[in-house]
């Protein structure tokens, strides 16, 4: 996540006001006046470089809130290693702030950045829209004394455990018990702490993420300690997300890991070992009390502690669970226009949903403020680039102290002198912190003064600041690819702090390698491609239509392709949602808006015959009710939805009384007498998935069954409804409806996959359903008049074909595979193509709307620019050396390579725009015909040679000495 | 492979490759699978030439697993310290190693071509053992072909010279073409493109290539002349 | 030998409704998490632990419910009720089953418990306060286990833990309460 933080920190159009709170919000959408209070850090942000010197000298220790107060930190410190801005702050435990004593930090700060007289700053800003991305907080386990958190030393929350697992945590990545600093070998996880409770002091909803995060913690624990025994105590495993079922199985299959279906009682603490006992119950073994070295409470998610004040300040309403009250048809819109939410304030949410709701909220703001687009944006301007290609390398080396981070271990002056002995080096100097504004300027000045055409910055990792230093070169008129960073911090001073001589020798090695490499580097241009401003959307269901409207409302042409003769997709068969949305009304409204919009062109009965091009420049050929059309567009959104499995089990298709849940919903809506007047109705969950054929969870079925059950009970309270389930996965706020269904006497009977329910047709026309009730361990049978199957959601039939046309990938279950499951959930690895809706994975209508807006946001991020820039580090082909074997083409999944005919036989050809620079083709090429710019063989070999030859020099020298 | 080779040729005692976990590669090309195969292959090559395969190690880890990195590098350093400087444990001296590695380096393009399908495959960890065998590698080396242009057949059409990816064929009009065996990477392009009615190039396995005709004695034997002669 | 399946017929909701009407406890909310069982101090002796019994009530398997020892062993400690995440008064539900069985003349699986209950209540009705010796006497007559607890009884007598003669206090007032309740309970 750190690169994203840096990106935000450096973006010319983003101003970060940290340690700031909102006091009041006046005005309306498009024109708000907001008063802010910037709390004093007691540090001058412009001067602080994040060197940590003050932290070293501060005498005050207090429990560090970042590490869950398990380990101490200083009164002045940077909150965490990747903080943006990378600036310290002084906590109220400071001696000066409390007693006007000390002031050591002021004296040791080399940049005079400490300002103990700082006061709260009041700032007024004028803005058009607001996004509340306030996040969630973990449930405070101290609210339920029965968990003994804070009382038994070895009962910890999952947040505590996260910090223990982390290498920047209280024990440096070792999982240790606070009581005796020993490793725990037997650990229990307790699910649903603070969630799924009707009682006071906890929340009735399901927090949705705990089941999976506990599994993650188990897997990481096993990585730390292969012999560890891990037990997860639960009441339903809610692994409903994409690939989560597999993740669950992966955890279950680890040796020494058990899943036990039982809520527990925390027993006693043994005074000597401080081990904790847990009492649990299973029908097979009865009541067991087991001792554990450590107990982890899987705490749920709650809104921020002061959410009611925040709601007041912003003038928005909250729901009954104290999350933001949202429009069911627009889960990002609060009750006050112009104020949107993204992420956890919507409700308990996982990362992918959070990310695309953020993109979605920004798309809605894009719609709101489209009339002002671009008026306030700032662009960077650079001087004209000098052509230094023909010059001999003139290398400048800047060795950074990084405050004391490097210089405390590596002798910097010695290193600077050494640099002067290296070939082509014409300038070498030290800097206290190269990233500081004045130092960066010094680099620019030196480049101009000394006519440098190559720069080596010996400092930290390029992951943190390469963009900054590349920028610095551009400011001096030099091609930015002439920069090389030698990491003598993360790779040297930070890991060899106890061996200063070796650290110095290694720093010299690293720099020598960088110097050899930088001399070989070539100037590279980044490609600027024009962007066609239109978007193509494949699929006219809720997802496609929502995305289409959002994009069109931001003044872009949209081509909406639908394979059926009507728009609407699966939603045509859905009538309601659990939170009361009238789906048909919403659908009609959407369709009406689509047809009414002047910028949206709809193609019905459409098939795609051809799809070519690349980001910003796609050409797609469509056959439809309008004939054959060639559409030029800059972006594509794949929203082709999903299908329903046609069951072969449980007499489906052979008895009229057996239906799927979607069919049942239809019959309820149409008041089919046979259904509404049934005496006994049975629902069977997990039909056709969570098995060998489809090893995933269809996510929506448990809630759909509850919804149908409630609807049936409403029209016929006397109906006996039985739901046969494996786990009830009514996650999030749907848990409330599960409780409501139970309250209305819907009966839930748990079964296990090894003992599937059996359905037989009886003579009298009803169906006898027999199942082994796991709680009672007894077989029960029900004579059902109607049997409803929660049939699996399956990928749309068209998925493979569309994937092939747009050159995107599929996940193991046959749905589209996004670029990154957490951080890029609506992008494909293929640039310019996006996805949303059930084509991504089964989901609810609200989630689809969330994601559709999210995809629209990403499309706008592309289409709002006139140009798109591709990296300069791409492959090139030396045709003479190419033997046409095609090895490179076979491994490039980006489709950047192909074989073309030439006078000298088949030769490889590359589309540099599609090249991502991973270099795999290089390794497969036998002749070295293809090379990756900025990572050529010559460049890499020069580094290897510089290391080893330099070593030999050192060995010779020491031998001679 | 070339980079790892270079390191050992330069006298490095050990090479450590840190890679992202399989299936977690940022790129959809998932190159770490191929890298693993390359390592499996190279280890067998190391065994073949008499170097201890433990001198090359590949470790999978994520950016969040600092502990894995620390443990594996420390354990690797321990292993290398035990094995000693390159060649010491194996009873080979510097020159020996250099020349053997140089031989391997020459064959890298040929190895890449012959093992292309195997290198591309995405293996499960239980398939690593025995994916490449000592015998297979020995065969690879023993049966490494050399290509030879038969002076009596070559008609100096320049095709092979033009198509040779590394410009290893010395050619001139009306002069028998000669393959510079030092430059040749054994890709087999020449033998493929030599016109069928000439078929001047042969593949030689198992014994050295005959020396080329000395300079000045490379006039081609024109086929038409032959006919007339006959 | 495989058991025959228990058929859940249309009257399966009857027991739940009864427990709700008589005891004021709606067991429908139970989602079989098992927490009640883990906190119950006597669950180790039970054939059906509380969560199983509640589920059996939900399914209306009256036979199974009435044949179990669960409610008779309940110590009334209310740990289950306190900890139930769905706020179900489990102890009260169990108590209600006992009442239903007592009314219908069902045979308890731990008969001594009902006999103790009857002895206690009867004693209370007669004397207004518990006359321990009389109550134990009635219990012994009902159970026939004369020798049981005799040793402990002697020790208690020596320590003045109970009296040889009854002390009647407010007997008639208590008796009135009993009469009125009996009238109200008449169907």
XYZ file of N, CA and C in Angstrom, chain C residues 18-157:
420
model
N -46.424 -23.337 22.515
C -46.795 -23.651 23.895
C -45.789 -23.048 24.867
N -44.542 -23.255 24.560
C -43.481 -22.716 25.426
C -43.585 -21.199 25.470
N -43.922 -20.626 24.344
C -44.055 -19.171 24.284
C -45.255 -18.711 25.109
N -46.372 -19.417 24.959
C -47.585 -19.009 25.664
C -47.447 -19.202 27.165
N -46.945 -20.351 27.557
C -46.882 -20.677 28.993
C -45.673 -20.011 29.667
N -44.535 -20.038 28.997
C -43.327 -19.533 29.647
C -42.906 -18.142 29.202
N -43.526 -17.666 28.131
C -43.150 -16.343 27.643
C -41.790 -16.313 26.954
N -41.309 -17.482 26.537
C -39.992 -17.543 25.886
C -40.174 -17.984 24.446
N -39.646 -17.192 23.512
C -39.727 -17.580 22.109
C -38.404 -18.222 21.709
N -38.401 -19.545 21.606
C -37.140 -20.226 21.300
C -36.786 -20.163 19.820
N -37.658 -19.564 19.015
C -37.403 -19.521 17.571
C -36.085 -18.848 17.227
N -35.666 -17.872 18.044
C -34.479 -17.105 17.696
C -33.183 -17.898 17.800
N -33.243 -19.067 18.425
C -32.027 -19.838 18.623
C -31.376 -20.217 17.306
N -30.059 -19.982 17.172
C -29.350 -20.423 15.962
C -28.288 -21.486 16.278
N -28.525 -22.228 17.345
C -27.716 -23.403 17.700
C -26.219 -23.108 17.760
N -25.864 -22.006 18.426
C -24.446 -21.694 18.514
C -23.742 -22.546 19.560
N -24.496 -23.062 20.531
C -23.897 -23.951 21.531
C -23.361 -23.260 22.754
N -23.494 -21.937 22.824
C -22.889 -21.236 23.954
C -23.516 -21.653 25.281
N -24.815 -21.874 25.249
C -25.488 -22.264 26.485
C -24.888 -23.553 27.020
N -24.645 -24.503 26.143
C -24.093 -25.782 26.574
C -22.725 -25.603 27.204
N -21.922 -24.692 26.625
C -20.550 -24.571 27.129
C -20.519 -23.908 28.496
N -21.533 -23.102 28.818
C -21.510 -22.433 30.111
C -22.226 -23.236 31.199
N -23.048 -24.211 30.767
C -23.885 -24.940 31.714
C -23.044 -25.834 32.632
N -23.173 -25.664 33.931
C -22.327 -26.446 34.843
C -22.722 -27.912 34.954
N -23.935 -28.246 34.526
C -24.357 -29.646 34.652
C -24.519 -30.333 33.295
N -24.142 -29.623 32.225
C -24.374 -30.182 30.890
C -23.662 -31.513 30.688
N -22.585 -31.722 31.431
C -21.840 -32.955 31.228
C -22.670 -34.192 31.562
N -23.712 -33.996 32.351
C -24.551 -35.127 32.744
C -25.732 -35.321 31.805
N -25.969 -34.324 30.949
C -27.207 -34.336 30.165
C -27.105 -35.210 28.929
N -28.233 -35.818 28.536
C -28.252 -36.576 27.287
C -28.410 -35.617 26.093
N -29.272 -34.626 26.284
C -29.348 -33.554 25.295
C -28.904 -32.283 25.998
N -27.899 -31.618 25.457
C -27.474 -30.372 26.097
C -28.498 -29.288 25.738
N -28.493 -28.164 26.470
C -29.540 -27.161 26.265
C -29.781 -26.782 24.808
N -28.686 -26.571 24.012
C -28.896 -26.135 22.638
C -29.648 -27.199 21.832
N -29.387 -28.461 22.170
C -30.098 -29.528 21.461
C -31.561 -29.550 21.861
N -31.807 -29.335 23.138
C -33.184 -29.358 23.594
C -33.981 -28.229 22.963
N -33.385 -27.056 22.922
C -34.073 -25.913 22.321
C -34.371 -26.200 20.860
N -33.405 -26.776 20.165
C -33.614 -27.085 18.748
C -34.721 -28.109 18.591
N -34.758 -29.066 19.511
C -35.818 -30.087 19.459
C -37.183 -29.444 19.683
N -37.232 -28.449 20.575
C -38.496 -27.726 20.776
C -38.874 -27.017 19.485
N -37.863 -26.365 18.850
C -38.121 -25.668 17.588
C -38.736 -26.597 16.550
N -38.215 -27.821 16.493
C -38.702 -28.748 15.470
C -39.959 -29.481 15.922
N -40.339 -29.254 17.176
C -41.570 -29.863 17.655
C -41.469 -31.359 17.903
N -40.259 -31.829 18.171
C -40.086 -33.266 18.408
C -40.397 -33.542 19.884
N -41.657 -33.452 20.209
C -42.085 -33.506 21.606
C -41.588 -34.748 22.328
N -41.639 -35.853 21.628
C -41.177 -37.124 22.190
C -39.763 -37.009 22.751
N -38.877 -36.522 21.886
C -37.461 -36.390 22.244
C -37.304 -35.458 23.434
N -38.065 -34.358 23.402
C -37.954 -33.349 24.458
C -38.396 -33.945 25.786
N -39.543 -34.600 25.758
C -40.091 -35.119 27.007
C -39.273 -36.278 27.551
N -38.590 -36.986 26.682
C -37.813 -38.149 27.153
C -36.423 -37.763 27.643
N -36.073 -36.465 27.582
C -34.695 -36.114 27.956
C -34.580 -35.744 29.419
N -33.341 -35.755 29.876
C -33.069 -35.437 31.286
C -32.793 -33.949 31.464
N -32.529 -33.292 30.359
C -31.996 -31.928 30.363
C -32.646 -30.994 31.361
N -33.973 -30.799 31.214
C -34.597 -29.762 32.054
C -34.613 -30.172 33.506
N -34.642 -31.477 33.761
C -34.683 -31.944 35.148
C -33.346 -31.743 35.831
N -32.271 -31.746 35.070
C -30.962 -31.562 35.675
C -30.601 -30.081 35.824
N -31.380 -29.221 35.180
C -31.051 -27.793 35.171
C -30.946 -27.251 36.577
N -29.845 -26.581 36.882
C -29.627 -26.058 38.231
C -30.205 -24.664 38.380
N -30.713 -24.107 37.295
C -31.312 -22.780 37.378
C -30.276 -21.684 37.621
N -29.032 -21.921 37.232
C -28.000 -20.920 37.511
C -28.095 -19.729 36.580
N -28.791 -19.881 35.460
C -29.031 -18.816 34.484
C -27.785 -18.374 33.707
N -26.710 -19.171 33.759
C -25.538 -18.821 32.958
C -25.928 -18.794 31.479
N -26.708 -19.793 31.070
C -27.110 -19.871 29.664
C -27.893 -18.633 29.263
N -28.848 -18.264 30.089
C -29.685 -17.095 29.782
C -28.846 -15.839 29.662
N -27.875 -15.681 30.594
C -27.030 -14.491 30.594
C -26.206 -14.412 29.325
N -25.736 -15.565 28.855
C -24.760 -15.535 27.769
C -25.374 -15.712 26.392
N -26.644 -16.099 26.310
C -27.229 -16.374 25.000
C -27.151 -15.143 24.118
N -26.508 -15.251 22.953
C -26.383 -14.085 22.079
C -27.714 -13.645 21.478
N -28.714 -14.499 21.528
C -30.006 -14.123 20.983
C -31.003 -13.772 22.087
N -30.484 -13.616 23.301
C -31.301 -13.176 24.444
C -32.490 -14.090 24.723
N -32.286 -15.361 24.558
C -33.362 -16.311 24.858
C -33.207 -16.746 26.314
N -34.289 -16.727 27.051
C -34.230 -17.171 28.441
C -34.332 -18.686 28.435
N -33.192 -19.320 28.263
C -33.158 -20.777 28.101
C -33.622 -21.489 29.361
N -33.150 -20.977 30.476
C -33.535 -21.613 31.739
C -35.042 -21.594 31.887
N -35.653 -20.490 31.513
C -37.117 -20.387 31.612
C -37.786 -21.356 30.659
N -37.201 -21.511 29.465
C -37.768 -22.454 28.495
C -37.737 -23.862 29.066
N -36.603 -24.213 29.665
C -36.476 -25.547 30.264
C -37.492 -25.724 31.391
N -37.599 -24.673 32.163
C -38.542 -24.703 33.271
C -39.959 -24.912 32.747
N -40.271 -24.240 31.646
C -41.610 -24.358 31.059
C -41.894 -25.793 30.628
N -40.894 -26.467 30.083
C -41.093 -27.862 29.661
C -41.455 -28.709 30.886
N -40.776 -28.436 31.986
C -41.080 -29.203 33.206
C -42.524 -28.978 33.607
N -42.946 -27.715 33.537
C -44.314 -27.388 33.919
C -45.302 -28.116 33.013
N -45.004 -28.071 31.692
C -45.901 -28.731 30.744
C -46.001 -30.222 31.042
N -44.851 -30.814 31.330
C -44.854 -32.245 31.603
C -45.592 -32.549 32.878
N -45.370 -31.697 33.864
C -46.039 -31.918 35.147
C -47.547 -31.852 34.956
N -47.975 -30.885 34.158
C -49.420 -30.728 33.958
C -50.011 -31.897 33.207
N -49.269 -32.341 32.183
C -49.824 -33.420 31.345
C -49.582 -34.792 31.945
N -48.909 -34.833 33.065
C -48.653 -36.121 33.686
C -47.572 -36.905 32.981
N -46.640 -36.205 32.375
C -45.544 -36.895 31.682
C -44.575 -37.515 32.683
N -43.831 -38.503 32.230
C -42.885 -39.186 33.129
C -41.503 -38.562 33.014
N -41.042 -37.913 34.077
C -39.710 -37.299 33.965
C -38.616 -38.362 33.985
N -37.530 -38.092 33.209
C -36.427 -39.038 33.156
C -35.580 -39.008 34.426
N -35.700 -37.945 35.195
C -35.038 -37.888 36.503
C -36.169 -37.691 37.503
N -36.875 -38.760 37.801
C -38.125 -38.647 38.570
C -37.955 -37.986 39.933
N -36.812 -38.178 40.540
C -36.609 -37.608 41.869
C -36.783 -36.095 41.863
N -36.431 -35.495 40.790
C -36.503 -34.030 40.728
C -37.956 -33.586 40.835
N -38.832 -34.265 40.117
C -40.250 -33.891 40.192
C -40.805 -34.182 41.583
N -40.345 -35.284 42.107
C -40.830 -35.637 43.443
C -40.367 -34.603 44.456
N -39.171 -34.169 44.343
C -38.653 -33.132 45.231
C -39.511 -31.896 45.081
N -39.797 -31.548 43.810
C -40.587 -30.358 43.535
C -41.951 -30.447 44.191
N -42.574 -31.598 44.021
C -43.914 -31.781 44.598
C -43.871 -31.689 46.117
N -42.843 -32.337 46.682
C -42.722 -32.331 48.144
C -42.539 -30.913 48.642
N -41.701 -30.202 47.947
C -41.377 -28.835 48.359
C -42.628 -27.968 48.308
N -43.308 -28.037 47.146
C -44.465 -27.158 46.926
C -45.603 -27.504 47.887
N -45.781 -28.797 48.052
C -46.864 -29.232 48.954
C -46.605 -28.745 50.378
N -45.367 -28.910 50.792
C -44.945 -28.497 52.113
C -45.195 -27.006 52.310
N -44.835 -26.269 51.299
C -45.006 -24.823 51.330
C -46.483 -24.465 51.455
N -47.253 -25.185 50.724
C -48.697 -24.938 50.718
C -49.275 -25.171 52.112
N -48.821 -26.270 52.736
C -49.378 -26.604 54.053
C -48.864 -25.670 55.135
N -47.554 -25.401 55.140
C -46.979 -24.742 56.307
C -46.670 -23.264 56.074
N -46.796 -22.814 54.885
C -46.481 -21.418 54.638
C -44.978 -21.176 54.557
N -44.204 -21.987 55.241
C -42.751 -21.957 55.144
C -42.296 -23.401 55.038
N -41.094 -23.579 54.615
C -40.615 -24.943 54.455
C -40.326 -25.563 55.832
N -40.986 -26.666 56.073
C -40.699 -27.473 57.262
C -39.824 -28.601 56.751
N -38.473 -28.385 56.876
C -37.512 -29.266 56.208
C -37.750 -30.741 56.524
N -37.941 -31.036 57.819
C -38.072 -32.442 58.200
C -39.296 -33.056 57.535
N -40.377 -32.261 57.550
C -41.611 -32.747 56.932
C -41.435 -32.945 55.442
N -40.720 -32.003 54.841
C -40.550 -32.070 53.403
C -39.714 -33.290 53.043
N -38.630 -33.468 53.767
C -37.766 -34.624 53.484
C -38.540 -35.911 53.691
N -39.369 -35.883 54.740
C -40.198 -37.065 54.998
C -41.074 -37.384 53.798
N -41.741 -36.340 53.281
C -42.622 -36.528 52.126
C -41.822 -37.039 50.936
N -40.601 -36.474 50.800
C -39.765 -36.880 49.680
C -39.405 -38.349 49.796
N -39.023 -38.739 51.040
C -38.647 -40.134 51.232
C -39.795 -41.061 50.920
N -40.999 -40.636 51.347
C -42.167 -41.463 51.057
C -42.367 -41.610 49.551
N -42.123 -40.493 48.843
C -42.349 -40.542 47.403
C -41.288 -41.373 46.691
N -40.029 -41.170 47.126
C -38.958 -41.861 46.393
C -38.706 -43.275 46.909
N -38.994 -43.469 48.192
C -38.724 -44.781 48.761
C -37.257 -44.952 49.130
N -36.471 -43.862 48.994
C -35.045 -44.019 49.308
C -34.806 -43.527 50.732
N -35.136 -44.377 51.697
C -35.108 -43.929 53.079
C -33.705 -43.721 53.620
N -32.805 -44.557 53.207
C -31.471 -44.497 53.806
C -30.640 -43.324 53.268
N -31.030 -42.852 52.098
C -30.209 -41.825 51.469
C -30.097 -40.576 52.319
N -28.948 -39.967 52.367
C -28.702 -38.702 53.043
C -28.931 -38.753 54.549
N -29.138 -39.914 55.121
C -29.411 -40.000 56.555
C -28.237 -39.469 57.352
N -27.062 -39.863 56.956
C -25.876 -39.426 57.703
C -25.785 -37.911 57.698
N -25.994 -37.352 56.522
C -25.909 -35.898 56.422
C -27.007 -35.256 57.249
N -28.197 -35.887 57.237
C -29.327 -35.374 58.011
C -28.983 -35.276 59.505
N -28.349 -36.316 60.014
C -27.985 -36.320 61.432
C -27.028 -35.195 61.731
N -26.053 -35.008 60.864
C -25.063 -33.941 61.085
C -25.768 -32.595 61.131
N -26.695 -32.412 60.185
C -27.372 -31.128 60.096
C -28.209 -30.880 61.360
N -28.850 -31.949 61.837
C -29.671 -31.801 63.039
C -28.830 -31.363 64.215
